[in-house]
Amino acid sequence: MAENDKDQERTEQATPKRREESREKGQVAKSREVSSAAILAACLIYFHFNASGMMNQIQEVIRWIFMESAQQDFNVQTMHRLITGLAFKTMILMIPLFLTVLAIGVLSNVIQVGILFSAEPILPKLSKIDPIQGFQRLFSLKSLVELFKNILKMSIVGIVAYQTVKKEIIVLPALMDQSVSGILIYIGRTSYRIMGLACIVLIVLAILDYAYQRWEHEKSLRMSKKDIRDEYKHTEGDPVIKGRIKRQQREMARKRMMANVPRADVVITNPTHLAVALRYDSEKMIAPVVIAKGAGFIAEKIKEISKVHSIPVIENKPLAQVLYKIVDVDQVVPENLYKAVAEILAYVYGLKPEKRMK
């Protein structure tokens, strides 16, 4: 019982097959905080290099609205044209930013998990609408961890923003003497500084969260020893069945080999432990061929069949050992053994003149 419990403990690292199946289902180590931090950083960089250009474009849009409004009477057609024009100009203005956000969002995910397409997470499942399972997911450890991360993130970002604004309070009275553009520039710079500090915090949190997601993913992939055995049986086949098939294959091969023994010209023995049956047809073969060989019981069977079919059995211990070790069934005798085998065949043909070499 204790051994069974031990087998059920998920203490083993995941196999490559388990990792591949998990990836096909879309179950990968991925942190949403990495994407959020990367998008925020990309936006800040974009605004840093293109803020003045965007401000000029916004001013042009506002100027166009006032000019168009002043030159035309207000009616349905005029309002429709103004709204359509404003939407188009705003879209042109925001497209570079949207493309930047899209590219960084995709890139941050590709860096984490590579190129992955899986429909498994979006397939409809009854378990997704099961209220009991939904309640369990709502109060699961993973949900609590996500809640803690969000509270921590909001708290840290709030503290950073508060500390930054607190330092700027002494400057606020001086803004009364500034122009509207100066006030807007000040607000923009302060907001940019707050977002920059928040971005640094989010990057640190994203790194920690990604490390946690990797650890949690590896933990979820762990397997028990029984899981590994079951996977091996599924991919490689049941060892018992495979062993039975191999035994049957060996038995069939042995029977075919034994059926070839009556066609042999000579059987060379050890004399008691080994037996090698040779056949040679000068018109069809370039050299003698081993058509059967065996040790122990199989060697005895080869010799018995040889006696029944009056096949000469020659004792040559060194040659029998070499042929048994280095020459497989249905293979020709190697060139360095031609002379020794030829002498034996010549002796056999001398015993039976009617069975001369063709």
Short mmCIF file of C-alpha atoms in Angstrom, two decimals:
data_model
loop_
_atom_site.label_atom_id
_atom_site.label_comp_id
_atom_site.label_asym_id
_atom_site.label_seq_id
_atom_site.Cartn_x
_atom_site.Cartn_y
_atom_site.Cartn_z
CA MET A 1 0.00 0.00 0.00
CA ALA A 2 2.82 2.35 0.90
CA GLU A 3 4.58 1.51 -2.37
CA ASN A 4 1.40 2.29 -4.30
CA ASP A 5 1.07 5.66 -2.58
CA LYS A 6 4.69 6.39 -3.40
CA ASP A 7 4.05 5.64 -7.07
CA GLN A 8 1.17 8.12 -7.07
CA GLU A 9 3.32 11.00 -5.77
CA ARG A 10 4.20 13.43 -8.55
CA THR A 11 7.92 13.66 -7.90
CA GLU A 12 9.32 13.00 -11.38
CA GLN A 13 10.22 15.58 -14.02
CA ALA A 14 7.88 15.73 -17.01
CA THR A 15 8.79 13.70 -20.06
CA PRO A 16 9.20 15.33 -23.48
CA LYS A 17 5.90 13.79 -24.56
CA ARG A 18 4.09 15.27 -21.56
CA ARG A 19 5.58 18.70 -22.33
CA GLU A 20 4.56 18.45 -25.98
CA GLU A 21 0.98 17.48 -25.09
CA SER A 22 0.77 20.33 -22.60
CA ARG A 23 2.01 22.79 -25.20
CA GLU A 24 -0.50 21.55 -27.78
CA LYS A 25 -3.26 22.28 -25.26
CA GLY A 26 -1.95 25.81 -24.78
CA GLN A 27 -0.71 25.10 -21.27
CA VAL A 28 2.58 27.01 -21.15
CA ALA A 29 4.47 29.15 -18.69
CA LYS A 30 3.36 32.67 -19.51
CA SER A 31 3.08 35.81 -17.41
CA ARG A 32 0.56 38.49 -18.33
CA GLU A 33 2.63 40.94 -16.30
CA VAL A 34 5.46 40.62 -18.84
CA SER A 35 3.16 41.71 -21.66
CA SER A 36 1.72 44.58 -19.59
CA ALA A 37 5.15 45.86 -18.57
CA ALA A 38 6.49 45.54 -22.13
CA ILE A 39 3.52 47.44 -23.61
CA LEU A 40 3.81 50.21 -21.02
CA ALA A 41 7.55 50.52 -21.65
CA ALA A 42 6.98 50.64 -25.42
CA CYS A 43 4.36 53.36 -25.04
CA LEU A 44 6.67 55.44 -22.86
CA ILE A 45 9.48 55.12 -25.40
CA TYR A 46 7.07 56.01 -28.19
CA PHE A 47 5.86 59.12 -26.34
CA HIS A 48 9.43 60.09 -25.48
CA PHE A 49 10.46 60.27 -29.13
CA ASN A 50 7.14 61.30 -30.68
CA ALA A 51 5.37 63.41 -28.06
CA SER A 52 6.06 66.70 -29.83
CA GLY A 53 4.93 65.26 -33.14
CA MET A 54 1.69 64.01 -31.60
CA MET A 55 1.06 67.38 -29.98
CA ASN A 56 1.51 69.11 -33.35
CA GLN A 57 -0.90 66.66 -34.96
CA ILE A 58 -3.46 67.18 -32.17
CA GLN A 59 -3.17 70.94 -32.63
CA GLU A 60 -3.74 70.53 -36.37
CA VAL A 61 -6.86 68.44 -35.70
CA ILE A 62 -8.24 71.03 -33.26
CA ARG A 63 -7.45 73.85 -35.69
CA TRP A 64 -9.21 71.95 -38.48
CA ILE A 65 -12.32 71.46 -36.31
CA PHE A 66 -12.56 75.17 -35.48
CA MET A 67 -11.97 76.24 -39.05
CA GLU A 68 -14.54 73.84 -40.44
CA SER A 69 -17.06 74.80 -37.75
CA ALA A 70 -16.62 78.53 -38.41
CA GLN A 71 -16.96 78.26 -42.17
CA GLN A 72 -20.14 76.18 -42.31
CA ASP A 73 -23.63 76.29 -40.89
CA PHE A 74 -24.52 73.66 -38.31
CA ASN A 75 -26.87 71.02 -39.65
CA VAL A 76 -27.04 67.24 -39.86
CA GLN A 77 -24.83 66.98 -42.92
CA THR A 78 -22.23 69.34 -41.45
CA MET A 79 -22.12 67.44 -38.14
CA HIS A 80 -21.83 64.15 -39.98
CA ARG A 81 -18.91 65.47 -42.07
CA LEU A 82 -17.15 66.89 -39.00
CA ILE A 83 -17.56 63.69 -36.98
CA THR A 84 -16.40 61.55 -39.91
CA GLY A 85 -13.38 63.77 -40.51
CA LEU A 86 -12.49 63.86 -36.82
CA ALA A 87 -12.71 60.07 -36.57
CA PHE A 88 -10.49 59.62 -39.64
CA LYS A 89 -7.85 62.10 -38.45
CA THR A 90 -7.86 60.59 -34.97
CA MET A 91 -7.41 57.12 -36.44
CA ILE A 92 -4.45 58.32 -38.53
CA LEU A 93 -3.00 59.90 -35.41
CA MET A 94 -3.36 56.76 -33.27
CA ILE A 95 -2.46 54.07 -35.81
CA PRO A 96 1.33 54.21 -35.13
CA LEU A 97 0.69 53.86 -31.39
CA PHE A 98 -1.76 50.99 -31.92
CA LEU A 99 0.70 49.18 -34.20
CA THR A 100 3.46 49.63 -31.62
CA VAL A 101 1.27 48.21 -28.86
CA LEU A 102 0.21 45.29 -31.09
CA ALA A 103 3.77 44.46 -32.14
CA ILE A 104 5.15 44.60 -28.59
CA GLY A 105 2.21 42.55 -27.26
CA VAL A 106 2.81 39.81 -29.82
CA LEU A 107 6.59 39.93 -29.40
CA SER A 108 6.42 39.66 -25.60
CA ASN A 109 4.29 36.52 -25.89
CA VAL A 110 6.49 34.98 -28.59
CA ILE A 111 9.58 35.53 -26.42
CA GLN A 112 7.88 33.73 -23.53
CA VAL A 113 6.33 30.73 -25.29
CA GLY A 114 7.53 30.84 -28.90
CA ILE A 115 5.20 30.57 -31.86
CA LEU A 116 2.19 28.64 -30.64
CA PHE A 117 -1.28 28.18 -32.16
CA SER A 118 -3.74 26.20 -30.07
CA ALA A 119 -7.54 26.23 -30.16
CA GLU A 120 -7.82 24.17 -26.98
CA PRO A 121 -8.21 27.11 -24.55
CA ILE A 122 -11.16 28.58 -26.51
CA LEU A 123 -13.03 25.34 -27.21
CA PRO A 124 -16.45 25.21 -25.52
CA LYS A 125 -16.47 22.90 -22.51
CA LEU A 126 -19.23 22.12 -20.06
CA SER A 127 -16.73 22.40 -17.21
CA LYS A 128 -16.35 26.11 -17.99
CA ILE A 129 -20.02 26.76 -17.19
CA ASP A 130 -20.23 24.32 -14.29
CA PRO A 131 -21.06 26.52 -11.24
CA ILE A 132 -19.37 24.13 -8.81
CA GLN A 133 -16.09 24.07 -10.74
CA GLY A 134 -16.38 27.81 -11.32
CA PHE A 135 -16.73 28.37 -7.59
CA GLN A 136 -13.71 26.16 -6.98
CA ARG A 137 -11.66 28.10 -9.52
CA LEU A 138 -12.79 31.38 -7.98
CA PHE A 139 -11.42 30.40 -4.57
CA SER A 140 -8.51 28.28 -5.75
CA LEU A 141 -4.92 28.92 -4.74
CA LYS A 142 -4.15 30.24 -8.23
CA SER A 143 -6.98 32.81 -7.99
CA LEU A 144 -5.80 33.92 -4.57
CA VAL A 145 -2.26 34.34 -5.88
CA GLU A 146 -3.55 36.42 -8.81
CA LEU A 147 -5.60 38.56 -6.40
CA PHE A 148 -2.56 39.11 -4.20
CA LYS A 149 -0.44 40.06 -7.22
CA ASN A 150 -3.00 42.60 -8.43
CA ILE A 151 -3.35 44.16 -4.98
CA LEU A 152 0.43 44.30 -4.61
CA LYS A 153 0.84 45.83 -8.07
CA MET A 154 -1.83 48.48 -7.49
CA SER A 155 -0.42 49.29 -4.05
CA ILE A 156 3.14 49.73 -5.27
CA VAL A 157 2.08 51.80 -8.27
CA GLY A 158 -0.17 53.90 -6.02
CA ILE A 159 2.66 54.48 -3.56
CA VAL A 160 5.02 55.51 -6.38
CA ALA A 161 2.42 57.92 -7.78
CA TYR A 162 1.67 59.36 -4.33
CA GLN A 163 5.34 59.95 -3.50
CA THR A 164 5.93 61.61 -6.86
CA VAL A 165 2.92 63.92 -6.56
CA LYS A 166 3.81 64.71 -2.96
CA LYS A 167 7.18 66.04 -4.05
CA GLU A 168 5.50 68.23 -6.68
CA ILE A 169 3.04 69.93 -4.28
CA ILE A 170 5.48 72.73 -3.54
CA VAL A 171 5.59 73.56 -7.24
CA LEU A 172 1.82 73.80 -7.72
CA PRO A 173 1.43 77.48 -6.53
CA ALA A 174 3.96 78.59 -9.12
CA LEU A 175 1.79 77.14 -11.89
CA MET A 176 -0.65 80.02 -11.39
CA ASP A 177 1.78 82.29 -13.21
CA GLN A 178 2.32 79.85 -16.08
CA SER A 179 0.52 79.85 -19.40
CA VAL A 180 -1.89 77.10 -20.38
CA SER A 181 0.74 75.45 -22.55
CA GLY A 182 3.25 75.60 -19.69
CA ILE A 183 0.79 73.98 -17.31
CA LEU A 184 0.04 71.24 -19.84
CA ILE A 185 3.75 70.61 -20.38
CA TYR A 186 4.29 70.37 -16.62
CA ILE A 187 1.39 67.96 -16.22
CA GLY A 188 2.71 65.86 -19.12
CA ARG A 189 6.23 65.69 -17.71
CA THR A 190 5.01 64.81 -14.23
CA SER A 191 2.69 62.15 -15.60
CA TYR A 192 5.51 60.77 -17.73
CA ARG A 193 7.79 60.57 -14.68
CA ILE A 194 5.09 58.76 -12.68
CA MET A 195 4.52 56.30 -15.52
CA GLY A 196 8.27 55.75 -15.89
CA LEU A 197 8.69 54.87 -12.20
CA ALA A 198 5.60 52.67 -12.36
CA CYS A 199 7.04 50.94 -15.43
CA ILE A 200 10.27 50.12 -13.57
CA VAL A 201 8.23 48.63 -10.74
CA LEU A 202 6.09 46.64 -13.18
CA ILE A 203 9.18 45.28 -14.94
CA VAL A 204 10.56 43.99 -11.63
CA LEU A 205 7.17 42.46 -10.77
CA ALA A 206 6.95 40.93 -14.27
CA ILE A 207 10.33 39.22 -13.87
CA LEU A 208 9.30 37.80 -10.49
CA ASP A 209 5.91 36.74 -11.83
CA TYR A 210 7.44 35.02 -14.85
CA ALA A 211 9.79 33.08 -12.57
CA TYR A 212 6.79 32.08 -10.45
CA GLN A 213 4.79 31.04 -13.52
CA ARG A 214 7.69 28.88 -14.70
CA TRP A 215 7.94 27.22 -11.31
CA GLU A 216 4.19 26.63 -11.12
CA HIS A 217 4.09 25.26 -14.68
CA GLU A 218 6.93 22.84 -14.00
CA LYS A 219 5.16 21.74 -10.83
CA SER A 220 1.92 21.11 -12.71
CA LEU A 221 3.78 18.99 -15.28
CA ARG A 222 5.38 16.69 -12.72
CA MET A 223 4.50 13.04 -13.09
CA SER A 224 4.28 10.07 -10.80
CA LYS A 225 6.26 6.92 -11.51
CA LYS A 226 3.01 5.24 -12.50
CA ASP A 227 2.32 8.03 -15.02
CA ILE A 228 5.73 7.46 -16.59
CA ARG A 229 5.16 3.70 -16.79
CA ASP A 230 1.71 4.21 -18.34
CA GLU A 231 3.13 6.66 -20.86
CA TYR A 232 5.88 4.21 -21.78
CA LYS A 233 3.31 1.45 -22.27
CA HIS A 234 1.20 3.75 -24.42
CA THR A 235 4.05 4.91 -26.66
CA GLU A 236 6.28 1.86 -26.72
CA GLY A 237 3.72 -0.86 -26.03
CA ASP A 238 3.21 -3.18 -23.10
CA PRO A 239 6.58 -4.85 -22.29
CA VAL A 240 4.82 -8.17 -21.72
CA ILE A 241 3.12 -8.04 -25.11
CA LYS A 242 6.29 -6.84 -26.82
CA GLY A 243 8.25 -9.70 -25.23
CA ARG A 244 5.64 -12.18 -26.39
CA ILE A 245 5.76 -10.80 -29.94
CA LYS A 246 9.56 -10.99 -29.98
CA ARG A 247 9.44 -14.59 -28.78
CA GLN A 248 6.98 -15.45 -31.51
CA GLN A 249 9.15 -13.74 -34.09
CA ARG A 250 12.21 -15.64 -32.91
CA GLU A 251 10.27 -18.89 -32.99
CA MET A 252 9.09 -18.26 -36.55
CA ALA A 253 12.62 -17.34 -37.62
CA ARG A 254 13.96 -20.52 -35.98
CA LYS A 255 11.37 -22.65 -37.80
CA ARG A 256 12.26 -21.07 -41.14
CA MET A 257 15.92 -21.67 -40.41
CA MET A 258 15.30 -25.31 -39.53
CA ALA A 259 13.35 -25.73 -42.77
CA ASN A 260 16.52 -24.71 -44.66
CA VAL A 261 18.76 -27.34 -43.03
CA PRO A 262 17.80 -30.17 -45.46
CA ARG A 263 19.16 -27.97 -48.29
CA ALA A 264 22.60 -27.73 -46.66
CA ASP A 265 25.74 -29.28 -48.18
CA VAL A 266 27.52 -29.69 -44.86
CA VAL A 267 27.09 -29.00 -41.14
CA ILE A 268 30.16 -27.87 -39.21
CA THR A 269 30.10 -28.56 -35.45
CA ASN A 270 31.96 -27.60 -32.27
CA PRO A 271 31.30 -30.68 -31.88
CA THR A 272 28.69 -30.61 -29.08
CA HIS A 273 27.70 -26.98 -28.46
CA LEU A 274 27.62 -25.35 -31.90
CA ALA A 275 26.35 -26.27 -35.36
CA VAL A 276 26.57 -24.23 -38.59
CA ALA A 277 24.89 -25.40 -41.81
CA LEU A 278 26.46 -24.28 -45.12
CA ARG A 279 25.17 -24.34 -48.68
CA TYR A 280 27.01 -23.53 -51.88
CA ASP A 281 25.79 -23.36 -55.51
CA SER A 282 28.56 -22.18 -57.82
CA GLU A 283 26.07 -21.06 -60.48
CA LYS A 284 24.00 -18.88 -58.15
CA MET A 285 26.29 -17.95 -55.25
CA ILE A 286 29.54 -16.05 -55.12
CA ALA A 287 30.53 -17.87 -51.91
CA PRO A 288 29.11 -20.43 -49.46
CA VAL A 289 26.16 -19.17 -47.40
CA VAL A 290 25.26 -19.92 -43.77
CA ILE A 291 21.65 -21.11 -44.00
CA ALA A 292 21.29 -22.18 -40.33
CA LYS A 293 23.21 -22.00 -37.10
CA GLY A 294 22.58 -22.55 -33.44
CA ALA A 295 23.95 -23.42 -30.02
CA GLY A 296 22.88 -25.97 -27.44
CA PHE A 297 19.40 -27.34 -28.14
CA ILE A 298 19.18 -25.74 -31.59
CA ALA A 299 22.57 -27.20 -32.51
CA GLU A 300 21.32 -30.65 -31.56
CA LYS A 301 18.20 -30.17 -33.67
CA ILE A 302 20.33 -29.12 -36.66
CA LYS A 303 22.45 -32.25 -36.30
CA GLU A 304 19.36 -34.46 -35.97
CA ILE A 305 17.87 -33.03 -39.16
CA SER A 306 21.22 -33.50 -40.89
CA LYS A 307 21.30 -37.20 -39.98
CA VAL A 308 17.74 -37.69 -41.26
CA HIS A 309 18.63 -36.13 -44.61
CA SER A 310 22.11 -37.70 -44.82
CA ILE A 311 23.92 -34.36 -44.67
CA PRO A 312 27.61 -34.72 -43.68
CA VAL A 313 28.46 -33.39 -40.21
CA ILE A 314 32.08 -32.27 -39.96
CA GLU A 315 33.75 -31.44 -36.67
CA ASN A 316 35.93 -28.33 -36.87
CA LYS A 317 35.92 -26.48 -33.60
CA PRO A 318 37.78 -23.24 -34.60
CA LEU A 319 35.85 -22.83 -37.85
CA ALA A 320 32.49 -23.54 -36.20
CA GLN A 321 33.17 -20.96 -33.50
CA VAL A 322 34.23 -18.27 -35.99
CA LEU A 323 31.28 -18.88 -38.31
CA TYR A 324 28.83 -18.86 -35.41
CA LYS A 325 30.18 -15.57 -34.03
CA ILE A 326 30.73 -13.45 -37.12
CA VAL A 327 28.38 -14.76 -39.84
CA ASP A 328 24.61 -14.30 -39.57
CA VAL A 329 22.04 -16.58 -41.18
CA ASP A 330 21.65 -16.00 -44.96
CA GLN A 331 25.01 -14.23 -45.14
CA VAL A 332 28.00 -15.38 -47.21
CA VAL A 333 31.16 -16.65 -45.63
CA PRO A 334 33.82 -13.90 -45.35
CA GLU A 335 36.75 -14.00 -47.74
CA ASN A 336 39.30 -14.86 -45.05
CA LEU A 337 37.44 -18.15 -44.40
CA TYR A 338 37.15 -19.22 -48.04
CA LYS A 339 40.09 -21.60 -47.88
CA ALA A 340 38.96 -23.40 -44.71
CA VAL A 341 35.39 -23.77 -45.99
CA ALA A 342 36.56 -24.86 -49.46
CA GLU A 343 38.65 -27.66 -47.95
CA ILE A 344 35.62 -28.97 -46.06
CA LEU A 345 33.36 -28.75 -49.11
CA ALA A 346 35.96 -30.54 -51.22
CA TYR A 347 36.12 -33.28 -48.59
CA VAL A 348 32.31 -33.56 -48.57
CA TYR A 349 32.10 -33.73 -52.37
CA GLY A 350 34.77 -36.40 -52.23
CA LEU A 351 32.55 -38.47 -49.94
CA LYS A 352 29.62 -38.00 -52.38
CA PRO A 353 30.93 -37.78 -55.96
CA GLU A 354 27.39 -37.42 -57.28
CA LYS A 355 27.07 -34.11 -55.32
CA ARG A 356 29.95 -32.34 -56.99
CA MET A 357 30.27 -28.59 -57.24
CA LYS A 358 28.18 -27.11 -59.98
#
